[in-house]
GROMACS .gro file of C-alpha atoms in nm:
model
  496
    1MET     CA    1   5.320  18.110  20.503
    2LYS     CA    2   5.317  18.124  20.880
    3PHE     CA    3   5.645  18.025  21.054
    4THR     CA    4   5.529  17.792  21.329
    5PRO     CA    5   5.726  17.694  21.644
    6ILE     CA    6   5.764  17.341  21.501
    7CYS     CA    7   5.932  17.479  21.190
    8ALA     CA    8   6.158  17.690  21.409
    9LEU     CA    9   6.255  17.380  21.611
   10ILE     CA   10   6.336  17.183  21.293
   11ALA     CA   11   6.546  17.471  21.162
   12LEU     CA   12   6.732  17.488  21.493
   13LEU     CA   13   6.806  17.114  21.487
   14PHE     CA   14   6.945  17.135  21.134
   15SER     CA   15   7.153  17.435  21.240
   16VAL     CA   16   7.297  17.249  21.542
   17ASN     CA   17   7.370  16.941  21.329
   18ALA     CA   18   7.545  17.149  21.064
   19ASN     CA   19   7.757  17.326  21.324
   20ALA     CA   20   7.848  16.994  21.495
   21PHE     CA   21   7.990  16.862  21.168
   22ASP     CA   22   8.123  17.191  21.035
   23CYS     CA   23   8.441  17.135  20.833
   24GLN     CA   24   8.550  17.488  20.921
   25ALA     CA   25   8.661  17.332  21.249
   26GLY     CA   26   8.900  17.111  21.055
   27HIS     CA   27   9.211  17.316  21.132
   28PHE     CA   28   9.367  17.225  21.467
   29ASN     CA   29   9.646  17.410  21.644
   30ALA     CA   30   9.804  17.347  21.982
   31PRO     CA   31   9.585  17.500  22.254
   32VAL     CA   32   9.721  17.757  22.498
   33ASP     CA   33   9.690  17.496  22.772
   34THR     CA   34   9.862  17.195  22.618
   35SER     CA   35   9.760  16.971  22.909
   36THR     CA   36   9.404  16.972  22.778
   37THR     CA   37   9.254  16.735  22.523
   38THR     CA   38   9.076  16.865  22.213
   39TRP     CA   39   8.770  16.671  22.093
   40TYR     CA   40   8.602  16.655  21.754
   41PRO     CA   41   8.306  16.651  21.754
   42LEU     CA   42   8.296  16.818  22.094
   43ASN     CA   43   8.304  16.565  22.380
   44PHE     CA   44   8.164  16.275  22.179
   45ASN     CA   45   8.111  15.933  22.334
   46GLU     CA   46   8.425  15.731  22.251
   47THR     CA   47   8.237  15.403  22.242
   48GLU     CA   48   7.967  15.539  22.009
   49PRO     CA   49   8.087  15.833  21.797
   50PRO     CA   50   7.826  16.038  21.613
   51LEU     CA   51   7.683  15.936  21.277
   52PHE     CA   52   7.799  16.179  21.010
   53PRO     CA   53   7.584  16.285  20.716
   54ASN     CA   54   7.632  16.109  20.385
   55ASN     CA   55   7.866  16.278  20.136
   56PHE     CA   56   8.042  16.474  20.410
   57ASN     CA   57   8.398  16.548  20.300
   58CYS     CA   58   8.657  16.718  20.517
   59LEU     CA   59   9.032  16.726  20.565
   60PHE     CA   60   9.123  16.776  20.930
   61ASN     CA   61   9.466  16.939  20.944
   62ILE     CA   62   9.669  16.872  21.259
   63MET     CA   63   9.922  17.151  21.303
   64VAL     CA   64  10.228  17.070  21.516
   65PRO     CA   65  10.486  17.335  21.609
   66VAL     CA   66  10.860  17.264  21.614
   67GLY     CA   67  10.963  17.093  21.937
   68TRP     CA   68  10.627  16.928  21.988
   69SER     CA   69  10.439  16.616  21.883
   70ALA     CA   70  10.069  16.535  21.872
   71VAL     CA   71   9.870  16.217  21.928
   72VAL     CA   72   9.531  16.165  21.762
   73ARG     CA   73   9.310  15.888  21.903
   74LEU     CA   74   9.057  15.799  21.636
   75THR     CA   75   8.733  15.605  21.676
   76MET     CA   76   8.515  15.516  21.377
   77ASN     CA   77   8.308  15.247  21.211
   78MET     CA   78   8.126  15.225  20.881
   79THR     CA   79   7.947  15.003  20.637
   80ILE     CA   80   8.232  14.860  20.432
   81PRO     CA   81   8.139  14.868  20.061
   82SER     CA   82   8.207  14.581  19.822
   83ASP     CA   83   8.483  14.781  19.650
   84PHE     CA   84   8.645  14.862  19.988
   85ALA     CA   85   8.636  15.233  19.916
   86VAL     CA   86   8.810  15.423  20.195
   87SER     CA   87   8.619  15.679  20.399
   88VAL     CA   88   8.887  15.763  20.656
   89ARG     CA   89   9.258  15.798  20.591
   90GLY     CA   90   9.541  15.938  20.802
   91PHE     CA   91   9.831  16.125  20.640
   92ASP     CA   92  10.167  16.232  20.775
   93ASN     CA   93  10.388  16.496  20.617
   94TYR     CA   94  10.654  16.259  20.484
   95GLY     CA   95  10.451  16.071  20.224
   96ASN     CA   96  10.276  15.795  20.420
   97SER     CA   97   9.906  15.724  20.469
   98ASP     CA   98   9.687  15.468  20.646
   99ALA     CA   99   9.337  15.359  20.543
  100VAL     CA  100   9.099  15.300  20.836
  101TYR     CA  101   8.780  15.095  20.816
  102THR     CA  102   8.712  15.046  21.186
  103ALA     CA  103   8.895  15.172  21.492
  104THR     CA  104   8.861  15.224  21.864
  105ASN     CA  105   9.112  15.473  22.000
  106GLU     CA  106   9.347  15.408  21.707
  107HIS     CA  107   9.666  15.608  21.766
  108PHE     CA  108   9.819  15.840  21.507
  109TYR     CA  109  10.139  16.031  21.588
  110PHE     CA  110  10.250  16.355  21.425
  111ILE     CA  111  10.572  16.556  21.457
  112SER     CA  112  10.644  16.916  21.352
  113ASN     CA  113  10.458  17.023  21.037
  114GLY     CA  114  10.184  16.784  21.145
  115GLY     CA  115   9.958  16.573  20.928
  116SER     CA  116   9.591  16.527  20.851
  117ILE     CA  117   9.287  16.303  20.878
  118GLN     CA  118   9.069  16.275  20.565
  119LEU     CA  119   8.698  16.197  20.609
  120ASN     CA  120   8.473  16.124  20.310
  121THR     CA  121   8.154  15.951  20.427
  122ARG     CA  122   8.004  15.879  20.083
  123GLN     CA  123   7.699  15.656  20.148
  124GLN     CA  124   7.869  15.438  20.407
  125ASN     CA  125   7.701  15.527  20.741
  126VAL     CA  126   8.020  15.652  20.898
  127ARG     CA  127   8.046  15.712  21.271
  128PHE     CA  128   8.353  15.920  21.341
  129GLY     CA  129   8.535  16.115  21.609
  130PHE     CA  130   8.878  16.179  21.752
  131ASN     CA  131   9.058  16.352  22.034
  132LEU     CA  132   9.391  16.532  22.015
  133ARG     CA  133   9.668  16.596  22.267
  134TYR     CA  134  10.001  16.779  22.232
  135TYR     CA  135  10.330  16.679  22.399
  136LYS     CA  136  10.655  16.870  22.442
  137SER     CA  137  10.955  16.692  22.289
  138ALA     CA  138  11.291  16.650  22.464
  139THR     CA  139  11.536  16.928  22.386
  140VAL     CA  140  11.859  16.727  22.419
  141PHE     CA  141  11.940  16.436  22.185
  142ASP     CA  142  12.086  16.204  22.449
  143ALA     CA  143  12.132  15.890  22.239
  144SER     CA  144  12.273  15.542  22.270
  145HIS     CA  145  12.528  15.478  21.997
  146GLY     CA  146  12.576  15.169  21.783
  147ASN     CA  147  12.788  15.069  21.485
  148VAL     CA  148  12.744  14.828  21.195
  149THR     CA  149  13.020  14.733  20.955
  150VAL     CA  150  13.045  14.547  20.627
  151SER     CA  151  13.237  14.265  20.798
  152ASP     CA  152  12.976  14.209  21.073
  153LEU     CA  153  12.809  13.868  21.065
  154GLN     CA  154  12.566  13.963  21.343
  155PRO     CA  155  12.336  14.265  21.306
  156ALA     CA  156  12.291  14.529  21.572
  157THR     CA  157  11.955  14.468  21.741
  158TYR     CA  158  11.745  14.687  21.971
  159TRP     CA  159  11.404  14.668  22.132
  160ALA     CA  160  11.175  14.926  21.973
  161TYR     CA  161  11.070  15.056  22.315
  162LEU     CA  162  11.322  15.339  22.337
  163THR     CA  163  11.320  15.561  22.643
  164SER     CA  164  11.619  15.734  22.485
  165PRO     CA  165  11.697  15.768  22.112
  166ILE     CA  166  11.957  15.557  21.932
  167GLN     CA  167  12.212  15.658  21.670
  168ILE     CA  168  12.359  15.398  21.433
  169LYS     CA  169  12.672  15.454  21.224
  170ALA     CA  170  12.764  15.231  20.926
  171ASP     CA  171  13.070  15.189  20.707
  172THR     CA  172  12.856  15.283  20.405
  173ARG     CA  173  12.483  15.330  20.475
  174VAL     CA  174  12.250  15.196  20.744
  175SER     CA  175  11.985  14.935  20.667
  176LEU     CA  176  11.691  14.889  20.907
  177VAL     CA  177  11.448  14.596  20.913
  178VAL     CA  178  11.169  14.577  21.172
  179LYS     CA  179  11.056  14.255  21.334
  180PRO     CA  180  10.692  14.337  21.414
  181PRO     CA  181  10.511  14.273  21.743
  182ARG     CA  182  10.316  13.952  21.801
  183ASP     CA  183   9.970  14.100  21.858
  184ASP     CA  184   9.773  14.309  21.612
  185GLU     CA  185   9.670  14.567  21.874
  186THR     CA  186  10.030  14.683  21.917
  187PHE     CA  187  10.089  14.764  21.549
  188GLN     CA  188   9.928  15.109  21.578
  189PHE     CA  189  10.186  15.220  21.835
  190LEU     CA  190  10.468  15.169  21.586
  191ARG     CA  191  10.355  15.500  21.436
  192GLY     CA  192  10.505  15.661  21.746
  193VAL     CA  193  10.863  15.551  21.671
  194MET     CA  194  11.030  15.780  21.418
  195VAL     CA  195  11.333  15.715  21.198
  196TYR     CA  196  11.566  15.997  21.087
  197ASP     CA  197  11.811  16.011  20.798
  198GLY     CA  198  12.110  16.133  20.994
  199PRO     CA  199  12.279  16.155  21.332
  200ASP     CA  200  11.986  16.306  21.526
  201TRP     CA  201  11.622  16.415  21.511
  202ASN     CA  202  11.711  16.737  21.331
  203SER     CA  203  11.774  16.522  21.022
  204LYS     CA  204  11.505  16.445  20.765
  205CYS     CA  205  11.234  16.212  20.898
  206LEU     CA  206  11.213  15.894  20.691
  207GLY     CA  207  10.887  15.776  20.848
  208ASN     CA  208  10.775  15.551  21.130
  209LEU     CA  209  10.819  15.181  21.208
  210LEU     CA  210  10.470  15.084  21.096
  211GLU     CA  211  10.541  15.203  20.744
  212ILE     CA  212  10.854  14.987  20.728
  213VAL     CA  213  10.655  14.680  20.833
  214LYS     CA  214  10.379  14.748  20.581
  215ARG     CA  215  10.617  14.799  20.289
  216LYS     CA  216  10.810  14.474  20.353
  217GLN     CA  217  11.129  14.655  20.263
  218GLN     CA  218  11.440  14.767  20.442
  219LEU     CA  219  11.471  15.136  20.521
  220VAL     CA  220  11.807  15.278  20.416
  221SER     CA  221  11.985  15.597  20.517
  222SER     CA  222  12.130  15.823  20.248
  223ARG     CA  223  12.466  15.839  20.428
  224GLN     CA  224  12.643  15.678  20.724
  225TYR     CA  225  12.401  15.768  21.004
  226MET     CA  226  12.047  15.673  21.101
  227SER     CA  227  11.866  15.771  21.422
  228VAL     CA  228  11.551  15.637  21.585
  229SER     CA  229  11.343  15.808  21.853
  230MET     CA  230  11.017  15.736  22.033
  231LEU     CA  231  10.757  16.009  22.079
  232SER     CA  232  10.582  16.097  22.404
  233PRO     CA  233  10.392  15.947  22.570
  234TYR     CA  234  10.604  15.635  22.514
  235PRO     CA  235  10.388  15.390  22.317
  236GLN     CA  236  10.379  15.021  22.403
  237THR     CA  237  10.563  14.851  22.119
  238GLY     CA  238  10.554  14.496  22.260
  239ARG     CA  239  10.829  14.269  22.131
  240THR     CA  240  10.907  14.476  21.823
  241MET     CA  241  11.276  14.456  21.733
  242LEU     CA  242  11.500  14.680  21.524
  243VAL     CA  243  11.760  14.500  21.311
  244PHE     CA  244  12.042  14.717  21.173
  245GLN     CA  245  12.307  14.617  20.916
  246ASP     CA  246  12.547  14.785  20.680
  247TYR     CA  247  12.365  14.831  20.351
  248GLN     CA  248  12.660  14.688  20.156
  249ASN     CA  249  12.546  14.343  20.275
  250THR     CA  250  12.177  14.387  20.196
  251LYS     CA  251  12.163  14.617  19.893
  252ASP     CA  252  12.060  14.339  19.654
  253VAL     CA  253  11.755  14.243  19.863
  254VAL     CA  254  11.432  14.376  19.710
  255GLN     CA  255  11.175  14.243  19.958
  256TYR     CA  256  11.298  14.242  20.317
  257GLN     CA  257  11.066  14.179  20.609
  258GLY     CA  258  11.072  14.085  20.973
  259PHE     CA  259  10.862  13.793  21.090
  260ALA     CA  260  10.716  13.745  21.439
  261CYS     CA  261  10.607  13.416  21.592
  262ASP     CA  262  10.273  13.487  21.757
  263ARG     CA  263  10.218  13.133  21.890
  264ILE     CA  264  10.498  12.901  22.002
  265GLU     CA  265  10.325  12.587  21.874
  266ALA     CA  266  10.242  12.736  21.534
  267CYS     CA  267  10.415  13.056  21.428
  268GLY     CA  268  10.244  13.047  21.091
  269THR     CA  269  10.348  13.068  20.728
  270VAL     CA  270  10.522  13.363  20.566
  271SER     CA  271  10.546  13.419  20.192
  272MET     CA  272  10.845  13.556  20.004
  273ASP     CA  273  10.832  13.722  19.662
  274GLY     CA  274  11.158  13.702  19.469
  275THR     CA  275  11.028  13.791  19.124
  276ASN     CA  276  11.208  14.128  19.121
  277GLY     CA  277  11.521  14.016  19.305
  278PRO     CA  278  11.630  13.839  19.624
  279ALA     CA  279  11.384  13.836  19.914
  280ALA     CA  280  11.474  13.802  20.282
  281ILE     CA  281  11.309  13.737  20.618
  282ALA     CA  282  11.467  13.826  20.952
  283THR     CA  283  11.355  13.652  21.272
  284VAL     CA  284  11.471  13.733  21.627
  285MET     CA  285  11.445  13.528  21.945
  286ASP     CA  286  11.307  13.689  22.261
  287ASP     CA  287  11.626  13.594  22.446
  288SER     CA  288  11.978  13.564  22.306
  289THR     CA  289  12.069  13.263  22.521
  290ILE     CA  290  11.768  13.029  22.505
  291GLY     CA  291  11.501  12.908  22.265
  292ALA     CA  292  11.505  12.768  21.915
  293GLU     CA  293  11.329  12.819  21.583
  294TYR     CA  294  11.216  12.532  21.362
  295LEU     CA  295  11.154  12.549  20.991
  296ASN     CA  296  10.873  12.296  20.951
  297SER     CA  297  10.830  12.318  20.577
  298ALA     CA  298  10.947  12.521  20.279
  299SER     CA  299  10.806  12.524  19.929
  300GLY     CA  300  10.833  12.738  19.620
  301SER     CA  301  11.083  12.787  19.344
  302GLY     CA  302  11.446  12.875  19.389
  303THR     CA  303  11.719  12.850  19.650
  304LEU     CA  304  11.685  12.933  20.020
  305GLU     CA  305  11.993  13.023  20.226
  306VAL     CA  306  11.980  13.038  20.605
  307TYR     CA  307  12.219  13.274  20.783
  308ILE     CA  308  12.290  13.267  21.156
  309GLY     CA  309  12.282  13.643  21.201
  310GLY     CA  310  12.231  13.891  20.921
  311LYS     CA  311  12.266  13.856  20.547
  312THR     CA  312  12.630  13.892  20.443
  313THR     CA  313  12.811  13.919  20.112
  314SER     CA  314  13.078  13.680  20.239
  315LYS     CA  315  12.818  13.414  20.328
  316ALA     CA  316  13.050  13.310  20.610
  317ASN     CA  317  12.751  13.261  20.842
  318VAL     CA  318  12.537  13.053  20.605
  319VAL     CA  319  12.449  12.734  20.794
  320ALA     CA  320  12.218  12.568  20.540
  321THR     CA  321  12.118  12.597  20.175
  322TYR     CA  322  11.800  12.440  20.032
  323ASN     CA  323  11.664  12.373  19.687
  324LEU     CA  324  11.298  12.456  19.741
  325ASN     CA  325  11.192  12.180  19.504
  326GLU     CA  326  11.358  11.917  19.725
  327THR     CA  327  11.301  11.995  20.094
  328SER     CA  328  11.074  11.715  20.218
  329LEU     CA  329  11.357  11.495  20.352
  330TYR     CA  330  11.544  11.784  20.514
  331LEU     CA  331  11.268  11.942  20.722
  332PRO     CA  332  11.181  12.007  20.999
  333GLN     CA  333  11.516  12.163  21.090
  334GLU     CA  334  11.624  12.348  21.404
  335PHE     CA  335  11.794  12.688  21.378
  336LEU     CA  336  11.950  12.863  21.675
  337GLY     CA  337  12.131  13.193  21.729
  338TYR     CA  338  11.967  13.523  21.823
  339VAL     CA  339  11.892  13.652  21.471
  340ARG     CA  340  11.837  13.436  21.164
  341THR     CA  341  11.799  13.555  20.806
  342TYR     CA  342  11.633  13.346  20.535
  343VAL     CA  343  11.724  13.462  20.183
  344LEU     CA  344  11.539  13.351  19.871
  345THR     CA  345  11.696  13.361  19.528
  346GLY     CA  346  11.418  13.255  19.295
  347THR     CA  347  11.052  13.320  19.222
  348ASN     CA  348  10.871  13.261  19.550
  349ALA     CA  349  10.880  13.072  19.878
  350PHE     CA  350  10.641  12.976  20.157
  351LEU     CA  351  10.805  12.906  20.492
  352ASN     CA  352  10.625  12.755  20.791
  353PHE     CA  353  10.775  12.801  21.139
  354THR     CA  354  10.728  12.685  21.495
  355ARG     CA  355  10.911  12.743  21.822
  356SER     CA  356  10.815  12.398  21.952
  357SER     CA  357  11.068  12.114  21.919
  358SER     CA  358  10.811  11.832  21.902
  359GLN     CA  359  10.785  11.811  21.523
  360PHE     CA  360  11.162  11.830  21.484
  361SER     CA  361  11.251  11.574  21.752
  362SER     CA  362  10.965  11.325  21.724
  363ASN     CA  363  10.844  11.102  21.443
  364ALA     CA  364  11.174  11.100  21.253
  365ARG     CA  365  11.139  10.874  20.950
  366ILE     CA  366  11.370  10.682  20.718
  367GLY     CA  367  11.532  10.916  20.465
  368ARG     CA  368  11.534  11.216  20.699
  369LYS     CA  369  11.848  11.433  20.671
  370GLY     CA  370  11.963  11.729  20.871
  371PHE     CA  371  12.210  11.858  21.125
  372PHE     CA  372  12.270  11.942  21.490
  373ALA     CA  373  12.464  12.260  21.564
  374SER     CA  374  12.542  12.467  21.871
  375ARG     CA  375  12.363  12.797  21.929
  376TYR     CA  376  12.623  13.032  21.786
  377PHE     CA  377  12.801  12.808  21.538
  378LYS     CA  378  12.883  13.018  21.231
  379SER     CA  379  12.819  13.339  21.429
  380GLY     CA  380  13.165  13.476  21.359
  381SER     CA  381  13.312  13.479  21.710
  382PRO     CA  382  13.341  13.246  22.011
  383SER     CA  383  13.049  13.242  22.253
  384LYS     CA  384  12.992  13.104  22.601
  385TYR     CA  385  12.630  13.031  22.506
  386GLN     CA  386  12.702  12.729  22.286
  387ASP     CA  387  12.556  12.462  22.519
  388GLY     CA  388  12.279  12.252  22.372
  389ASN     CA  389  12.103  11.918  22.370
  390ASP     CA  390  11.930  11.771  22.066
  391PHE     CA  391  11.763  11.439  21.997
  392LEU     CA  392  11.559  11.252  21.739
  393ARG     CA  393  11.302  10.982  21.807
  394THR     CA  394  11.174  10.762  21.525
  395THR     CA  395  10.809  10.706  21.439
  396ASN     CA  396  10.659  10.425  21.648
  397SER     CA  397  11.009  10.350  21.786
  398GLN     CA  398  11.113  10.201  21.453
  399VAL     CA  399  11.475  10.084  21.453
  400VAL     CA  400  11.674  10.267  21.188
  401ASN     CA  401  12.037  10.311  21.095
  402PHE     CA  402  12.150  10.652  21.224
  403SER     CA  403  12.433  10.771  21.001
  404PHE     CA  404  12.618  11.080  21.120
  405SER     CA  405  12.948  11.267  21.099
  406ILE     CA  406  13.099  11.550  21.300
  407VAL     CA  407  13.204  11.828  21.064
  408GLU     CA  408  13.339  12.081  21.315
  409ALA     CA  409  13.386  12.068  21.693
  410TYR     CA  410  13.577  12.302  21.923
  411PHE     CA  411  13.698  12.211  22.271
  412VAL     CA  412  13.814  12.471  22.523
  413GLY     CA  413  13.874  12.388  22.887
  414ASN     CA  414  13.633  12.118  23.004
  415THR     CA  415  13.410  12.132  22.696
  416THR     CA  416  13.250  11.797  22.606
  417LEU     CA  417  13.050  11.658  22.315
  418ARG     CA  418  12.853  11.340  22.376
  419ILE     CA  419  12.682  11.140  22.101
  420SER     CA  420  12.443  10.855  22.191
  421VAL     CA  421  12.215  10.610  22.011
  422TYR     CA  422  11.958  10.394  22.191
  423SER     CA  423  11.742  10.105  22.080
  424GLY     CA  424  11.471  10.068  22.341
  425SER     CA  425  11.652  10.061  22.676
  426LYS     CA  426  11.978   9.943  22.522
  427CYS     CA  427  12.257  10.191  22.438
  428THR     CA  428  12.402  10.090  22.101
  429TYR     CA  429  12.646  10.381  22.068
  430ASN     CA  430  12.791  10.621  22.325
  431GLN     CA  431  13.096  10.841  22.277
  432THR     CA  432  13.213  11.147  22.471
  433TYR     CA  433  13.471  11.379  22.316
  434THR     CA  434  13.694  11.626  22.502
  435SER     CA  435  13.999  11.840  22.431
  436SER     CA  436  14.217  11.534  22.497
  437ASN     CA  437  13.990  11.296  22.304
  438GLN     CA  438  13.879  11.487  21.999
  439PRO     CA  439  13.672  11.335  21.719
  440THR     CA  440  13.806  11.264  21.374
  441LEU     CA  441  13.615  11.507  21.156
  442ASN     CA  442  13.415  11.409  20.850
  443VAL     CA  443  13.411  11.042  20.946
  444LYS     CA  444  13.073  10.880  20.896
  445VAL     CA  445  12.949  10.667  21.186
  446GLN     CA  446  12.643  10.441  21.174
  447ALA     CA  447  12.453  10.285  21.463
  448LEU     CA  448  12.112  10.112  21.489
  449GLY     CA  449  11.845  10.243  21.721
  450ASP     CA  450  11.525  10.440  21.767
  451ARG     CA  451  11.674  10.744  21.947
  452PHE     CA  452  11.971  10.962  21.860
  453SER     CA  453  12.108  11.249  22.070
  454SER     CA  454  12.391  11.498  22.102
  455SER     CA  455  12.494  11.704  22.405
  456TYR     CA  456  12.747  11.985  22.384
  457ASN     CA  457  12.856  12.147  22.713
  458THR     CA  458  13.117  12.423  22.746
  459TYR     CA  459  13.092  12.481  23.122
  460GLY     CA  460  13.117  12.856  23.075
  461TYR     CA  461  13.405  12.857  22.827
  462SER     CA  462  13.371  13.052  22.502
  463THR     CA  463  13.401  12.831  22.194
  464ASN     CA  464  13.311  12.831  21.825
  465GLY     CA  465  13.069  12.545  21.889
  466PHE     CA  466  13.010  12.233  21.687
  467TYR     CA  467  12.826  12.108  21.378
  468MET     CA  468  12.732  11.753  21.275
  469ASN     CA  469  12.505  11.618  21.004
  470TYR     CA  470  12.293  11.304  21.006
  471GLU     CA  471  12.077  11.080  20.791
  472LEU     CA  472  11.829  10.807  20.886
  473LEU     CA  473  11.881  10.494  20.678
  474LYS     CA  474  11.684  10.173  20.658
  475SER     CA  475  11.790   9.910  20.911
  476SER     CA  476  11.948   9.604  20.750
  477GLY     CA  477  11.956   9.362  21.041
  478ALA     CA  478  12.068   9.317  21.398
  479PRO     CA  479  12.212   9.610  21.589
  480ARG     CA  480  12.569   9.690  21.486
  481ILE     CA  481  12.812   9.979  21.475
  482PHE     CA  482  13.050  10.057  21.194
  483VAL     CA  483  13.251  10.348  21.061
  484ILE     CA  484  13.289  10.464  20.702
  485ILE     CA  485  13.549  10.717  20.597
  486SER     CA  486  13.358  10.998  20.428
  487PHE     CA  487  13.486  11.179  20.127
  488TYR     CA  488  13.254  11.471  20.192
  489PHE     CA  489  13.406  11.766  20.368
  490PHE     CA  490  13.127  12.022  20.336
  491ILE     CA  491  13.090  12.251  20.635
  492VAL     CA  492  12.740  12.359  20.540
  493LEU     CA  493  12.461  12.116  20.452
  494ARG     CA  494  12.391  12.178  20.086
  495LEU     CA  495  12.101  12.034  19.900
  496ASN     CA  496  12.147  11.992  19.531
   0.00000   0.00000   0.00000
């Protein structure tokens, strides 16, 4: 048979294609010039990576020497099969992996000993490519230091964007929960923040922040120290927060997750699974001095405790307890503080949140129960950020009987607490309390109206704040005010 030029051209094309996708190139070491970027396949178009042959299987090993890190930027797309079989998966060297179905410059971070990218195209029309860059790590562990103790009511919190590493010391062991970023695009960069089981980055690596978020579990050190460090180039971690506690307080929690509010008007619903033991959710405000969180609804089976701060064995910072079968009259409810922890003891729970006050303050109906509290009430120490104003407005300006009692109130310096009830333009109740005119605690007051408000002002003094509960009762006639001595002396609203 004569070997024609056309046959030669076809043979050459097959040879070029085979070399372009040769798995022998699947072993990557740091180049001599580490300022350069390595491409596979060579210089592919990032917006349209090459189509790989079917049934192509290769493990691309990313080798990283000690004192360096590597960033892989992966681009791929594929026909997703009905069984969601994975064609691309990234592996690190400490037991974690990520399945990838579609990506554009998806970031993977590797430290010494490296990791790998697995490609198995099957029959899924996979387009695939990545580039690789090496970065020299800092040689001095110049860390910020923090401590958590068993007696702490407030956790130690840090932004995940760390230009210098942090070292946390506990009385027993360190527990870390991650509040994720708001936007999905930022999640990939959490792979670039590493957690170490000890006082510095020479300790065993426990993984990265993304793995903690995905597992919905706390990460726990084996001893007293935990360290966290960000790899170069510093990834953009958005509003990701690190929440540290002493493990003695959280060791009974099986499912532990952070929750981020991506939209102020509707944060969304988060589920809790308590079938294997207590489950917890940690939420963090963007600012420690302003803003509020509102629990719109809660359903499920079991008991829900709300802590201002972290979960504690003492429960000294529990501000509310709910029976999930009986929440309709008690929600929405406002919760303040910087960190809040919702703990489920039971089978399951579904919590819906917002950062908007409209549902809490407006359309209050007969039967509604709840409380007003200052920002850091139950936080464990006096604060100068206790100021706050709250109000309720009834549905269609319906006149109701506002029944309320002040359970705790602290007055330092010029601190004032003002309680008001209005019916239309008429003020039916107005009382201002001060250090020289303090309220009688646990006395139930009732006043008719369609609006009810409290205003607590410390004028810069540090106080322990205030707490009062309320209930909206059916109006029984003309406006009137009367006082009933209450026999209830509960500090925390408890629903039975």
